[in-house]
Amino acid sequence: RPAIAAGKTRFVLYNRSGNELRVESRTQNLYTKTMDSTISLCAVADAGQVAVVTDSTDSVAKLTVYNSSMQQQLVWNLTSEQGTPLRMAFAPDSRRLAVAAVSAVGGQLTTNLYVLPLSQGDPVCLGSENSVPQWMGWMSNGFLLVLYENRAVLYNTSGSAGERASYDFGGGTLVSVSNTGNGAALLLSNGQTSTAVLLDGELTVGYSGSVLSASQIIRAKNDGFYLLTDSTVERFNNVGEFQWSQPLSARPRALIEGRQILAFTGNTVQVVTPPEQTASSGQ
């Protein structure tokens, strides 16, 4: 069961239910580590720290954080009340780790959300939800976005820590999410139709509307969003108006917007050139 967790300049490759992990840079293997028990989850910070969740004979799960040199920094043995970590995410400044742990209370699954300051090692509970987290990511160093089965919740992780804002899916099912520092884009499925939603940093709706069937949504850097369909990349502005489309040779699996727009299809990478750039370059 291969899995990967990536940071800014390195990533961790591991097998769920295996006990070995490899920390890799862009060009070489940095560390290979064999754990004493099976690995269930890993996360990597932009500054290079690695968080590893393993089985434990003394607790429900053991969370170990290693520094960028793979030296043990802290250990947290979670109790059955705290739960088993299902999702983890380091803050952008790499100083804190968010942990969504799932426990069974009265026959019902409950998600307990914690923030773990790496300098202290004492977890702070942000709240609980009777739903399984589908996705988790930081909007900034102070705010954490968690998408559950039926709603999105923004948590304040400092000061008056706890739920700050929420957005209800209205019966829709989450298909895809993409976040930036100033908001998030959601793709929801309502049976035969799909809905794209743009949320700002306070989860206020900037746009919500029906869109064509797609597998992924990517929030654009400037404004608007991209949709990945079975064979195309579609571009829309921040009020949902169609801007352009480009066919691809195979089904797109991912898209990265940097100096160029790159679409990943199977084992190839294709440059996506917006029509206006093509026209201007030909003049």
PDB file of C-alpha atoms in Angstrom:
ATOM      1  CA  ARG A   1       0.000   0.000   0.000  1.00  0.00           C
ATOM      2  CA  PRO A   2       2.416   2.690  -1.169  1.00  0.00           C
ATOM      3  CA  ALA A   3       1.827   6.245   0.023  1.00  0.00           C
ATOM      4  CA  ILE A   4       3.639   9.550  -0.258  1.00  0.00           C
ATOM      5  CA  ALA A   5       3.763  12.726   1.827  1.00  0.00           C
ATOM      6  CA  ALA A   6       5.461  15.834   0.452  1.00  0.00           C
ATOM      7  CA  GLY A   7       6.944  19.028   1.880  1.00  0.00           C
ATOM      8  CA  LYS A   8       8.632  21.932   0.149  1.00  0.00           C
ATOM      9  CA  THR A   9      11.962  20.320  -0.793  1.00  0.00           C
ATOM     10  CA  ARG A  10      11.560  16.680   0.235  1.00  0.00           C
ATOM     11  CA  PHE A  11       9.034  13.879   0.399  1.00  0.00           C
ATOM     12  CA  VAL A  12       8.510  10.660   2.324  1.00  0.00           C
ATOM     13  CA  LEU A  13       7.715   7.385   0.589  1.00  0.00           C
ATOM     14  CA  TYR A  14       6.274   4.658   2.801  1.00  0.00           C
ATOM     15  CA  ASN A  15       4.035   1.608   2.825  1.00  0.00           C
ATOM     16  CA  ARG A  16       0.922   1.689   4.972  1.00  0.00           C
ATOM     17  CA  SER A  17       1.101  -1.426   7.172  1.00  0.00           C
ATOM     18  CA  GLY A  18       4.827  -1.640   6.381  1.00  0.00           C
ATOM     19  CA  ASN A  19       7.567  -0.452   8.708  1.00  0.00           C
ATOM     20  CA  GLU A  20      10.080   1.306   6.431  1.00  0.00           C
ATOM     21  CA  LEU A  21      10.073   4.877   5.148  1.00  0.00           C
ATOM     22  CA  ARG A  22      12.387   6.769   2.808  1.00  0.00           C
ATOM     23  CA  VAL A  23      12.989  10.509   2.918  1.00  0.00           C
ATOM     24  CA  GLU A  24      13.920  11.766  -0.546  1.00  0.00           C
ATOM     25  CA  SER A  25      15.028  15.108  -1.946  1.00  0.00           C
ATOM     26  CA  ARG A  26      14.586  16.080  -5.584  1.00  0.00           C
ATOM     27  CA  THR A  27      17.806  14.281  -6.523  1.00  0.00           C
ATOM     28  CA  GLN A  28      18.712  11.691  -3.888  1.00  0.00           C
ATOM     29  CA  ASN A  29      17.748   9.561  -0.922  1.00  0.00           C
ATOM     30  CA  LEU A  30      18.337  11.465   2.333  1.00  0.00           C
ATOM     31  CA  TYR A  31      17.312   8.921   4.951  1.00  0.00           C
ATOM     32  CA  THR A  32      15.937   5.414   5.160  1.00  0.00           C
ATOM     33  CA  LYS A  33      14.392   4.466   8.488  1.00  0.00           C
ATOM     34  CA  THR A  34      12.909   1.228   9.780  1.00  0.00           C
ATOM     35  CA  MET A  35      10.299   1.661  12.502  1.00  0.00           C
ATOM     36  CA  ASP A  36       9.679  -0.782  15.355  1.00  0.00           C
ATOM     37  CA  SER A  37       6.033  -1.221  14.322  1.00  0.00           C
ATOM     38  CA  THR A  38       3.809  -0.721  11.280  1.00  0.00           C
ATOM     39  CA  ILE A  39       3.309   2.749   9.771  1.00  0.00           C
ATOM     40  CA  SER A  40      -0.193   4.090   9.132  1.00  0.00           C
ATOM     41  CA  LEU A  41       0.409   7.753   8.266  1.00  0.00           C
ATOM     42  CA  CYS A  42       3.193  10.276   7.553  1.00  0.00           C
ATOM     43  CA  ALA A  43       3.425  14.027   7.025  1.00  0.00           C
ATOM     44  CA  VAL A  44       6.315  16.305   6.013  1.00  0.00           C
ATOM     45  CA  ALA A  45       6.866  19.954   6.970  1.00  0.00           C
ATOM     46  CA  ASP A  46       8.231  22.575   4.588  1.00  0.00           C
ATOM     47  CA  ALA A  47      11.256  22.904   6.925  1.00  0.00           C
ATOM     48  CA  GLY A  48      11.924  19.153   6.713  1.00  0.00           C
ATOM     49  CA  GLN A  49      10.402  17.700   9.889  1.00  0.00           C
ATOM     50  CA  VAL A  50       8.660  14.340   9.513  1.00  0.00           C
ATOM     51  CA  ALA A  51       5.665  13.111  11.533  1.00  0.00           C
ATOM     52  CA  VAL A  52       5.058   9.348  11.635  1.00  0.00           C
ATOM     53  CA  VAL A  53       2.076   7.480  13.107  1.00  0.00           C
ATOM     54  CA  THR A  54       2.734   3.848  14.036  1.00  0.00           C
ATOM     55  CA  ASP A  55       0.999   1.062  15.933  1.00  0.00           C
ATOM     56  CA  SER A  56       1.742   0.858  19.646  1.00  0.00           C
ATOM     57  CA  THR A  57       1.384  -1.829  22.302  1.00  0.00           C
ATOM     58  CA  ASP A  58       0.945   0.824  25.020  1.00  0.00           C
ATOM     59  CA  SER A  59      -1.639   3.068  23.309  1.00  0.00           C
ATOM     60  CA  VAL A  60      -4.050   3.337  20.402  1.00  0.00           C
ATOM     61  CA  ALA A  61      -1.355   4.944  18.245  1.00  0.00           C
ATOM     62  CA  LYS A  62       2.083   6.495  18.591  1.00  0.00           C
ATOM     63  CA  LEU A  63       2.922   9.778  16.875  1.00  0.00           C
ATOM     64  CA  THR A  64       6.620  10.571  16.539  1.00  0.00           C
ATOM     65  CA  VAL A  65       7.993  13.823  15.133  1.00  0.00           C
ATOM     66  CA  TYR A  66      11.558  13.856  13.775  1.00  0.00           C
ATOM     67  CA  ASN A  67      13.552  16.986  12.999  1.00  0.00           C
ATOM     68  CA  SER A  68      15.014  17.669   9.558  1.00  0.00           C
ATOM     69  CA  SER A  69      18.006  15.428  10.411  1.00  0.00           C
ATOM     70  CA  MET A  70      15.636  12.557  11.312  1.00  0.00           C
ATOM     71  CA  GLN A  71      16.434  12.805  15.019  1.00  0.00           C
ATOM     72  CA  GLN A  72      13.506  12.228  17.347  1.00  0.00           C
ATOM     73  CA  GLN A  73      11.961  15.512  18.482  1.00  0.00           C
ATOM     74  CA  LEU A  74       8.833  14.436  20.376  1.00  0.00           C
ATOM     75  CA  VAL A  75       6.524  11.476  20.964  1.00  0.00           C
ATOM     76  CA  TRP A  76       2.772  11.476  21.616  1.00  0.00           C
ATOM     77  CA  ASN A  77       1.015   8.261  22.669  1.00  0.00           C
ATOM     78  CA  LEU A  78      -2.676   8.738  21.930  1.00  0.00           C
ATOM     79  CA  THR A  79      -5.343   7.204  24.159  1.00  0.00           C
ATOM     80  CA  SER A  80      -8.547   5.534  22.937  1.00  0.00           C
ATOM     81  CA  GLU A  81     -10.467   8.698  23.913  1.00  0.00           C
ATOM     82  CA  GLN A  82      -8.124  10.882  21.847  1.00  0.00           C
ATOM     83  CA  GLY A  83      -8.371   8.562  18.849  1.00  0.00           C
ATOM     84  CA  THR A  84      -6.258   7.289  15.970  1.00  0.00           C
ATOM     85  CA  PRO A  85      -4.716   9.915  13.655  1.00  0.00           C
ATOM     86  CA  LEU A  86      -6.357   9.823  10.248  1.00  0.00           C
ATOM     87  CA  ARG A  87      -5.004  13.090   8.789  1.00  0.00           C
ATOM     88  CA  MET A  88      -2.047  15.333   9.631  1.00  0.00           C
ATOM     89  CA  ALA A  89      -0.781  18.645   8.283  1.00  0.00           C
ATOM     90  CA  PHE A  90       2.146  20.852   9.305  1.00  0.00           C
ATOM     91  CA  ALA A  91       1.563  24.608   9.541  1.00  0.00           C
ATOM     92  CA  PRO A  92       3.236  26.732   6.833  1.00  0.00           C
ATOM     93  CA  ASP A  93       5.889  27.894   9.327  1.00  0.00           C
ATOM     94  CA  SER A  94       6.582  24.239  10.305  1.00  0.00           C
ATOM     95  CA  ARG A  95       6.172  25.045  14.025  1.00  0.00           C
ATOM     96  CA  ARG A  96       2.897  23.202  14.633  1.00  0.00           C
ATOM     97  CA  LEU A  97       1.243  20.001  13.516  1.00  0.00           C
ATOM     98  CA  ALA A  98      -2.518  19.598  13.084  1.00  0.00           C
ATOM     99  CA  VAL A  99      -3.848  16.110  13.828  1.00  0.00           C
ATOM    100  CA  ALA A 100      -7.358  14.799  13.099  1.00  0.00           C
ATOM    101  CA  ALA A 101      -7.836  11.673  15.222  1.00  0.00           C
ATOM    102  CA  VAL A 102     -10.863   9.384  14.956  1.00  0.00           C
ATOM    103  CA  SER A 103     -12.341   7.533  17.928  1.00  0.00           C
ATOM    104  CA  ALA A 104     -15.487   5.453  18.505  1.00  0.00           C
ATOM    105  CA  VAL A 105     -17.791   6.917  21.147  1.00  0.00           C
ATOM    106  CA  GLY A 106     -21.008   5.026  21.850  1.00  0.00           C
ATOM    107  CA  GLY A 107     -20.750   3.207  18.559  1.00  0.00           C
ATOM    108  CA  GLN A 108     -20.375   6.475  16.618  1.00  0.00           C
ATOM    109  CA  LEU A 109     -17.209   7.783  14.990  1.00  0.00           C
ATOM    110  CA  THR A 110     -15.971  11.076  16.390  1.00  0.00           C
ATOM    111  CA  THR A 111     -13.142  13.209  15.024  1.00  0.00           C
ATOM    112  CA  ASN A 112     -11.041  15.034  17.591  1.00  0.00           C
ATOM    113  CA  LEU A 113      -8.969  17.865  16.167  1.00  0.00           C
ATOM    114  CA  TYR A 114      -5.663  18.793  17.807  1.00  0.00           C
ATOM    115  CA  VAL A 115      -2.811  21.202  17.219  1.00  0.00           C
ATOM    116  CA  LEU A 116       0.575  20.046  18.476  1.00  0.00           C
ATOM    117  CA  PRO A 117       3.181  22.803  19.095  1.00  0.00           C
ATOM    118  CA  LEU A 118       6.515  21.191  18.237  1.00  0.00           C
ATOM    119  CA  SER A 119       8.416  23.298  20.779  1.00  0.00           C
ATOM    120  CA  GLN A 120       6.227  22.147  23.692  1.00  0.00           C
ATOM    121  CA  GLY A 121       4.661  18.866  22.647  1.00  0.00           C
ATOM    122  CA  ASP A 122       1.383  19.451  24.528  1.00  0.00           C
ATOM    123  CA  PRO A 123      -1.624  18.958  22.197  1.00  0.00           C
ATOM    124  CA  VAL A 124      -4.374  21.581  22.172  1.00  0.00           C
ATOM    125  CA  CYS A 125      -7.874  20.319  21.310  1.00  0.00           C
ATOM    126  CA  LEU A 126      -9.706  22.588  18.838  1.00  0.00           C
ATOM    127  CA  GLY A 127     -12.978  20.666  18.891  1.00  0.00           C
ATOM    128  CA  SER A 128     -14.803  17.463  17.949  1.00  0.00           C
ATOM    129  CA  GLU A 129     -17.074  16.514  15.058  1.00  0.00           C
ATOM    130  CA  ASN A 130     -19.323  13.490  14.509  1.00  0.00           C
ATOM    131  CA  SER A 131     -17.980  13.042  10.998  1.00  0.00           C
ATOM    132  CA  VAL A 132     -14.896  11.668   9.275  1.00  0.00           C
ATOM    133  CA  PRO A 133     -12.448  14.276   7.897  1.00  0.00           C
ATOM    134  CA  GLN A 134     -12.121  14.094   4.106  1.00  0.00           C
ATOM    135  CA  TRP A 135      -9.340  16.701   3.822  1.00  0.00           C
ATOM    136  CA  MET A 136      -7.326  19.021   6.041  1.00  0.00           C
ATOM    137  CA  GLY A 137      -5.011  21.931   5.262  1.00  0.00           C
ATOM    138  CA  TRP A 138      -3.794  25.257   6.638  1.00  0.00           C
ATOM    139  CA  MET A 139      -5.135  28.522   5.226  1.00  0.00           C
ATOM    140  CA  SER A 140      -2.367  30.381   7.100  1.00  0.00           C
ATOM    141  CA  ASN A 141      -0.270  29.871  10.225  1.00  0.00           C
ATOM    142  CA  GLY A 142      -3.268  30.764  12.390  1.00  0.00           C
ATOM    143  CA  PHE A 143      -6.208  29.119  10.622  1.00  0.00           C
ATOM    144  CA  LEU A 144      -6.876  25.484   9.746  1.00  0.00           C
ATOM    145  CA  LEU A 145      -9.470  24.274   7.226  1.00  0.00           C
ATOM    146  CA  VAL A 146     -11.046  20.833   7.709  1.00  0.00           C
ATOM    147  CA  LEU A 147     -13.537  19.319   5.282  1.00  0.00           C
ATOM    148  CA  TYR A 148     -15.863  16.769   6.818  1.00  0.00           C
ATOM    149  CA  GLU A 149     -18.490  14.647   5.077  1.00  0.00           C
ATOM    150  CA  ASN A 150     -21.150  17.367   5.044  1.00  0.00           C
ATOM    151  CA  ARG A 151     -19.441  20.693   5.780  1.00  0.00           C
ATOM    152  CA  ALA A 152     -16.221  22.700   5.785  1.00  0.00           C
ATOM    153  CA  VAL A 153     -15.003  24.158   9.080  1.00  0.00           C
ATOM    154  CA  LEU A 154     -12.412  26.882   9.637  1.00  0.00           C
ATOM    155  CA  TYR A 155     -10.650  26.696  13.004  1.00  0.00           C
ATOM    156  CA  ASN A 156      -8.741  29.414  14.811  1.00  0.00           C
ATOM    157  CA  THR A 157      -5.616  27.705  16.165  1.00  0.00           C
ATOM    158  CA  SER A 158      -4.368  30.485  18.449  1.00  0.00           C
ATOM    159  CA  GLY A 159      -5.880  32.804  21.025  1.00  0.00           C
ATOM    160  CA  SER A 160      -9.543  31.822  21.363  1.00  0.00           C
ATOM    161  CA  ALA A 161      -8.920  28.498  19.651  1.00  0.00           C
ATOM    162  CA  GLY A 162     -11.936  26.755  18.155  1.00  0.00           C
ATOM    163  CA  GLU A 163     -14.431  26.887  15.308  1.00  0.00           C
ATOM    164  CA  ARG A 164     -14.440  30.259  13.563  1.00  0.00           C
ATOM    165  CA  ALA A 165     -16.604  29.705  10.477  1.00  0.00           C
ATOM    166  CA  SER A 166     -18.271  26.901   8.520  1.00  0.00           C
ATOM    167  CA  TYR A 167     -19.826  26.163   5.130  1.00  0.00           C
ATOM    168  CA  ASP A 168     -22.524  23.501   4.712  1.00  0.00           C
ATOM    169  CA  PHE A 169     -22.394  21.341   1.577  1.00  0.00           C
ATOM    170  CA  GLY A 170     -26.204  21.362   1.308  1.00  0.00           C
ATOM    171  CA  GLY A 171     -26.447  17.651   0.664  1.00  0.00           C
ATOM    172  CA  GLY A 172     -23.613  17.617  -1.853  1.00  0.00           C
ATOM    173  CA  THR A 173     -20.711  15.173  -1.774  1.00  0.00           C
ATOM    174  CA  LEU A 174     -17.159  16.475  -1.817  1.00  0.00           C
ATOM    175  CA  VAL A 175     -15.311  15.514  -4.995  1.00  0.00           C
ATOM    176  CA  SER A 176     -12.254  17.773  -4.883  1.00  0.00           C
ATOM    177  CA  VAL A 177     -10.737  20.677  -2.944  1.00  0.00           C
ATOM    178  CA  SER A 178      -7.953  23.162  -3.646  1.00  0.00           C
ATOM    179  CA  ASN A 179      -6.767  25.857  -1.250  1.00  0.00           C
ATOM    180  CA  THR A 180      -4.514  28.886  -1.333  1.00  0.00           C
ATOM    181  CA  GLY A 181      -3.594  31.402   1.329  1.00  0.00           C
ATOM    182  CA  ASN A 182      -6.661  33.520   0.544  1.00  0.00           C
ATOM    183  CA  GLY A 183      -9.362  30.900   0.129  1.00  0.00           C
ATOM    184  CA  ALA A 184     -10.461  27.524  -1.182  1.00  0.00           C
ATOM    185  CA  ALA A 185     -12.256  26.003  -4.161  1.00  0.00           C
ATOM    186  CA  LEU A 186     -14.647  23.077  -3.684  1.00  0.00           C
ATOM    187  CA  LEU A 187     -16.151  20.727  -6.249  1.00  0.00           C
ATOM    188  CA  LEU A 188     -19.350  19.107  -4.989  1.00  0.00           C
ATOM    189  CA  SER A 189     -21.459  16.392  -6.584  1.00  0.00           C
ATOM    190  CA  ASN A 190     -25.267  16.408  -6.360  1.00  0.00           C
ATOM    191  CA  GLY A 191     -26.115  13.238  -8.224  1.00  0.00           C
ATOM    192  CA  GLN A 192     -26.255  14.190 -11.909  1.00  0.00           C
ATOM    193  CA  THR A 193     -24.918  17.724 -11.429  1.00  0.00           C
ATOM    194  CA  SER A 194     -21.710  19.263 -10.098  1.00  0.00           C
ATOM    195  CA  THR A 195     -21.242  22.529  -8.223  1.00  0.00           C
ATOM    196  CA  ALA A 196     -18.123  24.687  -7.993  1.00  0.00           C
ATOM    197  CA  VAL A 197     -17.780  26.845  -4.877  1.00  0.00           C
ATOM    198  CA  LEU A 198     -15.194  29.557  -4.217  1.00  0.00           C
ATOM    199  CA  LEU A 199     -14.680  30.466  -0.549  1.00  0.00           C
ATOM    200  CA  ASP A 200     -12.554  33.275   0.831  1.00  0.00           C
ATOM    201  CA  GLY A 201     -10.347  33.098   3.921  1.00  0.00           C
ATOM    202  CA  GLU A 202     -13.404  33.392   6.196  1.00  0.00           C
ATOM    203  CA  LEU A 203     -15.423  30.752   4.241  1.00  0.00           C
ATOM    204  CA  THR A 204     -17.656  33.426   2.753  1.00  0.00           C
ATOM    205  CA  VAL A 205     -19.007  32.296  -0.625  1.00  0.00           C
ATOM    206  CA  GLY A 206     -17.589  34.318  -3.502  1.00  0.00           C
ATOM    207  CA  TYR A 207     -19.128  32.115  -6.197  1.00  0.00           C
ATOM    208  CA  SER A 208     -21.316  29.017  -6.322  1.00  0.00           C
ATOM    209  CA  GLY A 209     -22.723  27.560  -9.512  1.00  0.00           C
ATOM    210  CA  SER A 210     -23.340  24.467 -11.600  1.00  0.00           C
ATOM    211  CA  VAL A 211     -20.452  23.281 -13.756  1.00  0.00           C
ATOM    212  CA  LEU A 212     -19.759  20.452 -16.150  1.00  0.00           C
ATOM    213  CA  SER A 213     -18.828  17.071 -14.739  1.00  0.00           C
ATOM    214  CA  ALA A 214     -15.196  17.036 -13.605  1.00  0.00           C
ATOM    215  CA  SER A 215     -12.822  15.046 -11.434  1.00  0.00           C
ATOM    216  CA  GLN A 216     -10.840  17.912  -9.881  1.00  0.00           C
ATOM    217  CA  ILE A 217     -11.009  21.618  -9.171  1.00  0.00           C
ATOM    218  CA  ILE A 218      -7.891  23.804  -8.797  1.00  0.00           C
ATOM    219  CA  ARG A 219      -8.082  27.329  -7.435  1.00  0.00           C
ATOM    220  CA  ALA A 220      -6.206  29.702  -9.746  1.00  0.00           C
ATOM    221  CA  LYS A 221      -3.448  31.905  -8.358  1.00  0.00           C
ATOM    222  CA  ASN A 222      -4.956  35.224  -9.404  1.00  0.00           C
ATOM    223  CA  ASP A 223      -8.683  34.564  -9.558  1.00  0.00           C
ATOM    224  CA  GLY A 224     -11.098  31.879 -10.677  1.00  0.00           C
ATOM    225  CA  PHE A 225     -10.503  28.164 -11.021  1.00  0.00           C
ATOM    226  CA  TYR A 226      -9.625  25.264 -13.309  1.00  0.00           C
ATOM    227  CA  LEU A 227     -11.613  22.080 -13.842  1.00  0.00           C
ATOM    228  CA  LEU A 228     -10.078  18.787 -14.954  1.00  0.00           C
ATOM    229  CA  THR A 229     -12.494  16.681 -17.019  1.00  0.00           C
ATOM    230  CA  ASP A 230     -11.915  13.314 -18.674  1.00  0.00           C
ATOM    231  CA  SER A 231      -9.980  14.902 -21.542  1.00  0.00           C
ATOM    232  CA  THR A 232      -9.659  18.676 -21.051  1.00  0.00           C
ATOM    233  CA  VAL A 233      -8.524  21.518 -18.810  1.00  0.00           C
ATOM    234  CA  GLU A 234     -11.275  24.145 -18.407  1.00  0.00           C
ATOM    235  CA  ARG A 235     -10.624  27.682 -17.111  1.00  0.00           C
ATOM    236  CA  PHE A 236     -13.248  29.870 -15.388  1.00  0.00           C
ATOM    237  CA  ASN A 237     -13.014  33.303 -13.781  1.00  0.00           C
ATOM    238  CA  ASN A 238     -14.055  34.142 -10.213  1.00  0.00           C
ATOM    239  CA  VAL A 239     -17.737  34.571 -11.138  1.00  0.00           C
ATOM    240  CA  GLY A 240     -17.906  31.234 -12.957  1.00  0.00           C
ATOM    241  CA  GLU A 241     -17.682  32.564 -16.506  1.00  0.00           C
ATOM    242  CA  PHE A 242     -16.013  30.184 -18.961  1.00  0.00           C
ATOM    243  CA  GLN A 243     -12.710  31.531 -20.311  1.00  0.00           C
ATOM    244  CA  TRP A 244     -11.018  28.779 -22.303  1.00  0.00           C
ATOM    245  CA  SER A 245     -10.550  25.042 -22.748  1.00  0.00           C
ATOM    246  CA  GLN A 246      -7.655  22.902 -23.905  1.00  0.00           C
ATOM    247  CA  PRO A 247      -7.917  19.237 -24.962  1.00  0.00           C
ATOM    248  CA  LEU A 248      -5.314  16.793 -23.676  1.00  0.00           C
ATOM    249  CA  SER A 249      -3.952  13.529 -25.049  1.00  0.00           C
ATOM    250  CA  ALA A 250      -5.104  11.585 -21.978  1.00  0.00           C
ATOM    251  CA  ARG A 251      -7.129  12.093 -18.810  1.00  0.00           C
ATOM    252  CA  PRO A 252      -5.484  14.750 -16.599  1.00  0.00           C
ATOM    253  CA  ARG A 253      -4.556  13.603 -13.106  1.00  0.00           C
ATOM    254  CA  ALA A 254      -3.178  16.863 -11.707  1.00  0.00           C
ATOM    255  CA  LEU A 255      -2.450  20.468 -12.642  1.00  0.00           C
ATOM    256  CA  ILE A 256       0.189  22.880 -11.346  1.00  0.00           C
ATOM    257  CA  GLU A 257       0.049  26.613 -12.031  1.00  0.00           C
ATOM    258  CA  GLY A 258       3.533  28.139 -11.850  1.00  0.00           C
ATOM    259  CA  ARG A 259       5.562  29.972 -14.456  1.00  0.00           C
ATOM    260  CA  GLN A 260       3.810  27.579 -16.812  1.00  0.00           C
ATOM    261  CA  ILE A 261       0.586  25.645 -16.433  1.00  0.00           C
ATOM    262  CA  LEU A 262       1.491  21.948 -16.284  1.00  0.00           C
ATOM    263  CA  ALA A 263      -1.028  19.129 -16.698  1.00  0.00           C
ATOM    264  CA  PHE A 264      -0.046  15.614 -15.600  1.00  0.00           C
ATOM    265  CA  THR A 265      -1.564  12.829 -17.691  1.00  0.00           C
ATOM    266  CA  GLY A 266      -0.507   9.290 -16.853  1.00  0.00           C
ATOM    267  CA  ASN A 267       3.278   9.216 -17.190  1.00  0.00           C
ATOM    268  CA  THR A 268       3.627  12.480 -19.133  1.00  0.00           C
ATOM    269  CA  VAL A 269       3.579  16.215 -18.362  1.00  0.00           C
ATOM    270  CA  GLN A 270       1.998  18.593 -20.858  1.00  0.00           C
ATOM    271  CA  VAL A 271       2.296  22.398 -20.963  1.00  0.00           C
ATOM    272  CA  VAL A 272      -1.104  24.056 -21.107  1.00  0.00           C
ATOM    273  CA  THR A 273      -0.979  27.369 -22.999  1.00  0.00           C
ATOM    274  CA  PRO A 274      -4.010  29.678 -22.655  1.00  0.00           C
ATOM    275  CA  PRO A 275      -5.391  30.860 -26.028  1.00  0.00           C
ATOM    276  CA  GLU A 276      -4.617  34.548 -25.382  1.00  0.00           C
ATOM    277  CA  GLN A 277      -0.938  33.671 -24.770  1.00  0.00           C
ATOM    278  CA  THR A 278      -0.850  31.721 -28.011  1.00  0.00           C
ATOM    279  CA  ALA A 279      -2.338  34.675 -29.892  1.00  0.00           C
ATOM    280  CA  SER A 280      -0.005  37.244 -28.345  1.00  0.00           C
ATOM    281  CA  SER A 281       3.083  35.122 -28.996  1.00  0.00           C
ATOM    282  CA  GLY A 282       2.184  34.862 -32.677  1.00  0.00           C
ATOM    283  CA  GLN A 283       1.913  38.602 -33.206  1.00  0.00           C
TER     284      GLN A 283
END
